[in-house]
Coordinates of C-alpha atoms and ligand atoms in Angstrom, one line a residue:
M1 CA 29.8 -70.3 -34.8
S2 CA 27.1 -71.1 -37.3
R3 CA 23.8 -72.0 -35.6
S4 CA 22.3 -73.6 -38.6
Q5 CA 24.7 -76.4 -37.9
I6 CA 23.8 -78.8 -35.2
T7 CA 25.7 -77.9 -32.1
R8 CA 26.4 -80.8 -29.8
G9 CA 27.9 -81.0 -26.4
A10 CA 29.7 -77.7 -26.3
R11 CA 27.7 -74.7 -25.0
L12 CA 28.2 -71.1 -25.8
T13 CA 30.4 -69.2 -23.3
Q14 CA 29.6 -65.8 -21.8
D15 CA 31.9 -64.3 -24.5
D16 CA 29.9 -65.9 -27.3
V17 CA 26.8 -64.6 -25.7
G18 CA 28.3 -61.1 -25.6
R19 CA 29.4 -61.3 -29.2
S20 CA 26.0 -62.5 -30.5
T21 CA 24.3 -59.7 -28.5
A22 CA 26.7 -57.2 -29.9
A23 CA 26.1 -58.5 -33.4
S24 CA 22.3 -58.2 -33.1
S25 CA 22.4 -54.8 -31.5
A26 CA 24.7 -53.7 -34.4
G27 CA 21.7 -54.6 -36.7
A28 CA 23.4 -57.6 -38.3
A29 CA 20.8 -60.1 -39.4
R30 CA 20.9 -63.3 -37.4
E31 CA 19.9 -66.7 -38.4
D32 CA 17.6 -67.0 -35.5
D33 CA 15.7 -63.8 -36.2
G34 CA 12.0 -64.6 -35.9
C35 CA 12.7 -68.1 -34.4
T36 CA 11.0 -67.5 -31.1
I37 CA 9.6 -71.0 -30.6
L38 CA 11.8 -73.4 -28.7
H39 CA 11.2 -77.1 -28.2
V40 CA 13.3 -78.3 -25.3
D41 CA 13.6 -82.1 -24.7
M42 CA 15.6 -83.9 -22.1
D43 CA 17.9 -86.6 -23.4
A44 CA 17.0 -90.2 -22.3
F45 CA 15.3 -88.5 -19.4
Y46 CA 14.6 -91.3 -16.9
A47 CA 18.0 -92.9 -17.5
S48 CA 19.8 -89.6 -17.2
C49 CA 18.1 -88.9 -13.9
E50 CA 19.4 -92.3 -12.6
L51 CA 22.9 -91.7 -13.8
R52 CA 23.2 -88.5 -11.7
S53 CA 23.6 -90.6 -8.6
R54 CA 25.4 -93.4 -10.4
P55 CA 28.3 -91.8 -12.3
E56 CA 30.0 -95.2 -12.5
L57 CA 27.4 -96.3 -15.0
R58 CA 28.0 -93.4 -17.4
G59 CA 29.0 -94.7 -20.9
L60 CA 27.4 -98.1 -20.3
P61 CA 24.3 -99.4 -21.9
V62 CA 21.7 -98.6 -19.2
I63 CA 17.9 -98.8 -19.4
V64 CA 15.1 -98.1 -16.9
G65 CA 12.3 -100.5 -16.9
G66 CA 10.3 -103.2 -15.1
D67 CA 12.4 -106.3 -14.7
G68 CA 9.5 -108.8 -14.4
S69 CA 8.8 -111.4 -17.2
R70 CA 6.5 -108.9 -18.9
G71 CA 8.5 -105.8 -18.2
V72 CA 9.2 -103.2 -20.9
V73 CA 11.9 -100.6 -21.5
T74 CA 10.8 -97.2 -20.4
A75 CA 14.0 -95.3 -21.2
A76 CA 17.3 -96.2 -22.8
T77 CA 20.7 -94.4 -22.8
Y78 CA 22.2 -93.6 -26.1
E79 CA 24.8 -96.4 -25.5
A80 CA 21.9 -98.9 -25.1
R81 CA 20.2 -97.5 -28.2
R82 CA 23.2 -98.5 -30.2
Y83 CA 22.2 -102.1 -29.6
G84 CA 18.8 -101.4 -31.2
I85 CA 17.1 -101.0 -27.9
H86 CA 14.3 -98.5 -27.6
S87 CA 11.4 -97.6 -25.3
A88 CA 8.4 -99.9 -25.2
M89 CA 10.5 -102.9 -26.2
P90 CA 10.0 -106.0 -24.1
M91 CA 12.7 -106.4 -21.5
S92 CA 13.5 -110.0 -22.6
R93 CA 14.2 -108.8 -26.1
A94 CA 16.4 -105.9 -24.9
K95 CA 18.5 -108.3 -22.8
R96 CA 18.9 -110.6 -25.8
L97 CA 20.2 -107.7 -27.9
C98 CA 22.7 -106.7 -25.2
P99 CA 23.7 -109.3 -22.6
D100 CA 25.7 -106.7 -20.6
L101 CA 22.6 -104.4 -20.3
V102 CA 22.3 -102.6 -16.9
V103 CA 18.7 -102.6 -15.9
L104 CA 17.4 -100.1 -13.3
P105 CA 14.0 -100.0 -11.7
P106 CA 12.0 -96.8 -12.3
D107 CA 11.8 -94.1 -9.6
F108 CA 9.0 -91.8 -10.7
G109 CA 9.3 -89.7 -7.6
L110 CA 12.8 -88.7 -8.7
Y111 CA 11.7 -88.0 -12.3
T112 CA 8.9 -85.8 -11.1
E113 CA 11.3 -83.8 -8.9
V114 CA 13.9 -83.3 -11.6
S115 CA 11.0 -82.3 -14.0
A116 CA 9.8 -79.6 -11.6
G117 CA 13.3 -78.2 -11.5
V118 CA 13.6 -78.2 -15.3
M119 CA 10.2 -76.5 -15.7
A120 CA 11.2 -73.9 -13.2
V121 CA 14.2 -73.0 -15.4
F122 CA 11.9 -72.6 -18.4
R123 CA 9.5 -70.4 -16.4
D124 CA 12.4 -68.2 -15.4
I125 CA 12.9 -67.5 -19.1
T126 CA 9.2 -66.9 -20.0
P127 CA 5.8 -67.7 -18.5
L128 CA 4.8 -68.9 -22.0
V129 CA 5.7 -72.6 -21.3
E130 CA 3.6 -75.5 -22.7
P131 CA 4.8 -78.7 -21.1
L132 CA 4.2 -81.8 -23.3
S133 CA 5.4 -84.4 -20.8
L134 CA 7.7 -84.6 -17.7
D135 CA 10.7 -83.9 -19.9
E136 CA 9.6 -81.9 -22.8
A137 CA 8.1 -78.4 -23.5
F138 CA 7.5 -75.7 -26.0
L139 CA 8.6 -72.1 -25.0
D140 CA 7.7 -68.9 -26.7
V141 CA 10.7 -66.6 -26.0
A142 CA 9.6 -63.6 -28.1
G143 CA 9.1 -61.5 -25.0
A144 CA 12.5 -62.5 -23.4
V145 CA 14.7 -61.5 -26.3
R146 CA 15.3 -58.0 -25.2
R147 CA 16.2 -59.1 -21.7
L148 CA 18.2 -62.3 -22.4
G149 CA 19.4 -62.1 -26.0
P150 CA 18.5 -63.7 -29.3
P151 CA 16.6 -67.1 -29.3
A152 CA 19.8 -69.2 -29.9
V153 CA 21.5 -67.6 -27.0
I154 CA 18.5 -68.2 -24.8
A155 CA 18.5 -71.8 -26.0
E156 CA 22.1 -72.1 -24.9
Q157 CA 21.4 -70.5 -21.5
I158 CA 18.6 -73.1 -21.0
R159 CA 21.0 -76.0 -21.9
A160 CA 23.7 -74.7 -19.6
R161 CA 21.3 -74.1 -16.7
V162 CA 19.6 -77.5 -17.0
H163 CA 23.0 -79.1 -17.0
D164 CA 24.4 -77.1 -14.1
E165 CA 21.3 -77.2 -11.9
Q166 CA 19.8 -80.6 -12.7
G167 CA 22.9 -82.6 -13.9
I168 CA 21.3 -83.8 -17.1
T169 CA 21.5 -82.8 -20.7
C170 CA 18.8 -81.6 -23.1
T171 CA 18.4 -80.7 -26.7
V172 CA 16.7 -77.6 -28.1
G173 CA 15.1 -77.0 -31.5
V174 CA 14.7 -73.3 -32.4
A175 CA 12.3 -72.2 -35.2
A176 CA 9.4 -69.9 -36.0
T177 CA 6.8 -72.6 -35.6
K178 CA 6.1 -75.4 -33.1
F179 CA 6.3 -78.4 -35.4
V180 CA 9.6 -77.3 -37.0
A181 CA 11.1 -76.6 -33.6
K182 CA 10.1 -80.1 -32.5
L183 CA 11.6 -81.7 -35.7
A184 CA 14.8 -79.7 -35.1
S185 CA 15.3 -81.0 -31.6
T186 CA 14.6 -84.5 -32.8
R187 CA 17.3 -84.1 -35.4
A188 CA 19.8 -82.5 -33.0
K189 CA 19.6 -85.2 -30.2
P190 CA 21.3 -85.8 -27.9
D191 CA 22.8 -82.8 -26.1
G192 CA 22.4 -80.6 -29.2
L193 CA 21.0 -77.3 -30.5
L194 CA 19.6 -76.7 -34.0
V195 CA 18.2 -73.4 -35.4
V196 CA 16.1 -73.7 -38.5
P197 CA 15.8 -70.1 -39.9
P198 CA 12.6 -69.3 -41.7
D199 CA 14.2 -69.1 -45.1
R200 CA 15.6 -72.7 -44.7
V201 CA 12.4 -74.3 -43.4
I202 CA 11.4 -75.8 -46.8
A203 CA 14.9 -77.2 -47.5
F204 CA 14.9 -78.7 -44.0
L205 CA 11.4 -80.2 -44.3
H206 CA 11.1 -81.5 -47.8
P207 CA 13.6 -84.4 -47.7
L208 CA 12.1 -85.8 -44.4
P209 CA 9.9 -88.9 -44.6
V210 CA 6.2 -88.3 -44.4
S211 CA 6.0 -90.1 -41.0
Q212 CA 7.9 -87.2 -39.4
L213 CA 5.0 -84.8 -39.9
W214 CA 2.9 -84.0 -36.9
G215 CA -0.3 -86.0 -37.1
V216 CA 0.9 -88.7 -39.5
G217 CA 0.4 -92.1 -37.8
E218 CA 0.8 -95.5 -39.3
K219 CA -2.6 -95.4 -41.0
T220 CA -2.1 -92.0 -42.7
E221 CA 1.4 -93.0 -43.7
E222 CA 0.0 -96.1 -45.4
V223 CA -2.4 -93.9 -47.4
L224 CA 0.3 -91.5 -48.4
L225 CA 2.7 -94.3 -49.5
R226 CA -0.1 -95.8 -51.6
L227 CA -0.3 -92.4 -53.4
G228 CA 3.4 -92.6 -53.9
L229 CA 4.2 -89.8 -51.4
R230 CA 7.3 -90.7 -49.5
T231 CA 8.7 -87.3 -48.5
V232 CA 7.3 -84.1 -47.1
G233 CA 8.4 -82.5 -50.4
D234 CA 6.2 -85.1 -52.3
I235 CA 3.2 -83.9 -50.2
A236 CA 4.0 -80.3 -50.8
H237 CA 3.9 -80.8 -54.6
T238 CA 0.6 -82.8 -54.5
P239 CA -2.6 -80.8 -55.3
V240 CA -4.5 -80.1 -52.0
D241 CA -7.6 -81.6 -53.7
T242 CA -5.8 -85.0 -54.0
L243 CA -4.8 -84.9 -50.4
V244 CA -8.4 -84.0 -49.3
R245 CA -9.9 -86.8 -51.4
A246 CA -7.5 -89.3 -49.8
L247 CA -7.5 -88.1 -46.2
G248 CA -10.6 -85.9 -45.7
P249 CA -10.6 -82.1 -45.6
A250 CA -9.1 -81.6 -42.2
A251 CA -6.1 -83.9 -42.5
G252 CA -5.6 -83.0 -46.2
H253 CA -5.3 -79.2 -45.6
H254 CA -3.4 -79.8 -42.4
L255 CA -0.7 -81.8 -44.2
A256 CA -0.5 -79.4 -47.1
D257 CA 0.1 -76.6 -44.6
L258 CA 2.7 -78.5 -42.7
A259 CA 4.5 -79.5 -45.9
W260 CA 5.0 -75.8 -46.6
G261 CA 6.1 -75.0 -43.1
R262 CA 2.8 -73.4 -42.1
D263 CA 1.8 -74.0 -38.5
P264 CA -0.3 -71.3 -36.8
R265 CA -0.5 -73.1 -33.4
R266 CA 0.7 -70.9 -30.6
V267 CA 2.4 -72.0 -27.4
E268 CA -0.5 -72.8 -25.1
V269 CA 0.0 -72.4 -21.4
P270 CA -2.1 -74.9 -19.5
E271 CA -5.1 -73.4 -17.7
G272 CA -4.3 -72.4 -14.2
E273 CA -0.7 -71.5 -15.1
K274 CA -1.5 -68.4 -17.2
S275 CA -0.9 -65.9 -14.5
V276 CA 1.6 -63.7 -12.7
G277 CA 0.7 -62.8 -9.1
H278 CA 2.1 -61.6 -5.8
E279 CA 0.6 -61.8 -2.3
E280 CA 1.5 -60.5 1.1
T281 CA 0.8 -61.9 4.5
F282 CA 0.9 -59.2 7.0
P283 CA 2.9 -59.6 10.2
R284 CA -0.3 -58.8 12.1
D285 CA -3.9 -58.5 10.9
I286 CA -4.7 -55.1 9.2
D287 CA -8.0 -53.3 9.3
D288 CA -7.0 -50.0 7.9
P289 CA -8.3 -49.7 4.3
E290 CA -5.6 -47.1 3.5
V291 CA -2.9 -49.5 4.4
I292 CA -4.6 -52.3 2.4
R293 CA -4.8 -50.0 -0.7
R294 CA -1.1 -49.1 -0.3
E295 CA -0.3 -52.8 -0.3
L296 CA -2.4 -53.4 -3.4
L297 CA -0.4 -50.7 -5.1
R298 CA 2.9 -52.2 -4.1
L299 CA 1.8 -55.7 -5.3
S300 CA 0.4 -54.3 -8.6
E301 CA 3.7 -52.7 -9.2
K302 CA 5.6 -56.0 -8.6
V303 CA 3.1 -57.9 -10.8
A304 CA 3.4 -55.4 -13.7
A305 CA 7.2 -55.2 -13.5
R306 CA 7.3 -59.0 -13.8
L307 CA 4.9 -59.0 -16.7
R308 CA 7.1 -56.5 -18.5
A309 CA 10.3 -58.4 -17.6
Q310 CA 8.7 -61.5 -19.2
G311 CA 7.4 -59.7 -22.2
V312 CA 3.7 -60.6 -21.5
A313 CA 0.5 -58.8 -20.8
G314 CA -2.7 -60.1 -19.3
R315 CA -6.4 -59.3 -19.6
T316 CA -7.8 -60.3 -16.2
V317 CA -6.9 -58.7 -12.9
S318 CA -7.9 -60.5 -9.7
I319 CA -7.4 -59.8 -6.0
K320 CA -7.4 -62.2 -3.2
V321 CA -8.3 -61.3 0.4
R322 CA -7.9 -63.5 3.4
F323 CA -9.6 -62.6 6.6
A324 CA -8.3 -63.1 10.2
D325 CA -10.4 -66.3 10.4
F326 CA -8.6 -67.7 7.2
S327 CA -11.7 -67.5 5.1
T328 CA -10.6 -66.3 1.6
I329 CA -12.3 -64.6 -1.3
T330 CA -11.2 -63.7 -4.8
R331 CA -12.7 -61.2 -7.2
S332 CA -11.7 -60.6 -10.8
R333 CA -12.4 -58.3 -13.7
T334 CA -11.5 -58.6 -17.3
L335 CA -10.2 -55.5 -19.1
R336 CA -10.8 -54.4 -22.7
S337 CA -7.3 -55.3 -23.7
P338 CA -4.3 -57.0 -22.1
T339 CA -2.1 -54.8 -19.8
D340 CA 1.3 -54.8 -18.3
V341 CA 0.9 -51.3 -16.7
A342 CA 0.9 -51.1 -12.9
R343 CA -1.3 -48.1 -12.9
E344 CA -4.1 -50.0 -14.7
V345 CA -3.6 -53.2 -12.6
Y346 CA -3.8 -51.1 -9.5
A347 CA -6.9 -49.1 -10.6
T348 CA -8.7 -52.4 -11.2
A349 CA -7.4 -54.1 -8.0
R350 CA -8.5 -51.1 -6.0
E351 CA -12.0 -51.0 -7.6
L352 CA -12.4 -54.7 -6.8
Y353 CA -11.3 -54.1 -3.2
D354 CA -13.5 -51.1 -2.7
A355 CA -16.5 -52.9 -4.1
L356 CA -16.1 -55.5 -1.3
G357 CA -17.2 -52.8 1.1
L358 CA -15.1 -54.4 3.9
Q359 CA -15.2 -51.4 6.2
R360 CA -12.8 -52.3 9.0
A361 CA -12.7 -56.1 8.5
R362 CA -9.4 -57.6 9.8
L363 CA -7.3 -59.0 7.0
R364 CA -4.2 -61.3 7.2
L365 CA -3.4 -61.4 3.5
V366 CA -4.0 -59.6 0.2
G367 CA -2.9 -60.7 -3.3
V368 CA -2.9 -59.3 -6.8
R369 CA -2.8 -61.5 -9.9
V370 CA -3.0 -60.9 -13.7
E371 CA -4.3 -63.8 -15.8
G372 CA -5.0 -64.6 -19.5
L373 CA -1.4 -63.8 -20.5
V374 CA -0.4 -63.2 -24.1
D375 CA 2.8 -62.1 -25.8
A376 CA 3.0 -58.3 -25.1
D377 CA 3.9 -57.7 -28.7
E378 CA 0.4 -58.6 -29.6
A379 CA -1.0 -56.1 -27.1
P380 CA 0.5 -52.7 -28.0
R381 CA -1.6 -52.4 -31.2
Q382 CA -4.7 -52.2 -29.0
L383 CA -3.0 -50.1 -26.4
L384 CA -2.1 -47.5 -29.1
L385 CA -5.8 -46.7 -29.4
D386 CA -5.6 -45.4 -25.9
E387 CA -3.1 -42.7 -25.7
P388 CA -2.9 -42.0 -22.0
E389 CA -2.2 -45.7 -21.3
V390 CA 0.7 -45.7 -23.7
G391 CA 2.1 -42.7 -21.8
W392 CA 1.9 -44.7 -18.6
R393 CA 3.4 -47.8 -20.1
E394 CA 6.4 -45.7 -21.4
A395 CA 6.8 -44.1 -18.0
E396 CA 6.8 -47.5 -16.3
Q397 CA 9.3 -48.9 -18.8
A398 CA 11.6 -45.9 -18.0
V399 CA 11.3 -47.0 -14.4
D400 CA 12.2 -50.6 -15.4
R401 CA 15.3 -49.3 -17.1
A402 CA 16.3 -47.2 -14.1
A403 CA 15.6 -50.1 -11.9
A404 CA 17.8 -52.3 -14.0
R405 CA 20.6 -49.8 -13.5
F406 CA 20.1 -48.6 -10.0
G407 CA 18.1 -51.4 -8.4
R408 CA 14.4 -51.6 -7.9
G409 CA 13.3 -49.5 -5.0
S410 CA 15.4 -46.6 -6.2
I411 CA 12.3 -45.3 -7.9
T412 CA 9.0 -45.5 -6.1
P413 CA 5.6 -44.2 -6.9
A414 CA 5.0 -40.9 -5.1
R415 CA 2.2 -42.5 -3.1
L416 CA 4.5 -44.8 -1.4
V417 CA 7.1 -42.2 -0.4
A418 CA 4.6 -39.5 0.5
G419 CA 2.8 -41.7 3.0
P420 CA -0.8 -41.3 4.0
G421 CA -2.7 -38.1 3.5
R422 CA -2.4 -37.7 -0.3
D423 CA -5.4 -37.1 -2.4
D424 CA -7.2 -40.4 -2.9
D425 CA -8.0 -39.7 -6.5
D426 CA -4.4 -39.6 -7.3
H427 CA -3.7 -43.3 -7.8
G428 CA -0.3 -42.9 -6.5
F429 CA 1.5 -42.5 -9.8
G430 CA 0.8 -38.8 -10.4
G431 CA 3.9 -37.4 -8.7
Q432 CA 7.3 -37.1 -10.3
P433 CA 9.4 -40.2 -9.9
V434 CA 12.0 -39.8 -7.1
A435 CA 15.4 -39.2 -8.7
P436 CA 17.3 -42.5 -8.9
R437 CA 20.3 -42.8 -6.6
P438 CA 23.0 -45.2 -7.6
R439 CA 23.5 -47.8 -4.9
Ligands
MG1 MG1 12.9 -86.7 -24.0

């Protein structure tokens, strides 16, 4: 199955997934190599949400919108679009175009709920999710490839899960850059998948009308058309100086870059979502610092394992402490370079805890969090400067592999199995791992 073709409707089966994984592990070049940016967009989102509970309306021209005299269309099924109906069109005009139109009032509570379910599917794949609206997001899946398969396979997993769990369809564009991924999903709609391999970006872009480029609104389009530039290819073959004179330096360089497929923008996770954390509420309040430290170690391990599973690393480690009276404090420290190593997360969490000097304060909850996440592939270069750290990272990756085979918990840092009484300076990772037992 060629993934440079638009795939519509049909989804890859488990067998296909197995075959593609086998092909990639055999070293065969895949079209989606390097295409780690996904743009996922729900099809006719509001209308699709409504049709979940109204299957009898499937296949009919349906729109969602305000039905008053000044109402506008907020979503239209593809059946309705065939009549020339589109979003933002006045309701009266839509009804003239299609007298049999089914008009449903909007239910934003429902759309918000379905959106949360869809975004949760994305965040299961990678924490590097940049939502653009309720029904649309960029994902960077570079860190998920080893775990889940090549980008096109991940894209099919997302399409299948959104369909099975949320009862709606979506389209995915797969490319090396954000704007090409977005153009690919636009091209493949509805219920489709399109991979644009890096060596086919120029052939994909150049025939497109200039209005398709990110940042080209009506005004810019007018200027470009006046210069005789109709396609993206026309822009590509115009001297940058000419573009700069007509549009100013920022827009001129921006369009020249896009026309050659250059888009350095990364997937940006909104502030407040760039973190992986775990916390534990104790069954009864705890005042023993040794028990607290052991809990911080356990949480650090969970956090680091999740960072590694998702292919990310983070620079800021924070702890949260809630006292018996529910007052809560957090403390954080930023490291020299991003980490996904439990030993380092724990060492920092423990320093932060010890610095609080809590003596025997009664705690009801502790938490560990790592923030400022980046793709782990960007972190190792820095980690390599620090040999011992690399050693720990490899050791913990070996534990990940064993855990994948035998179940997490089959290998435990020595500190946790040895119980209290071990040397405090040994951060709990010094012992030999307990031999894995198949379960
Ligand atoms: Mg959409």
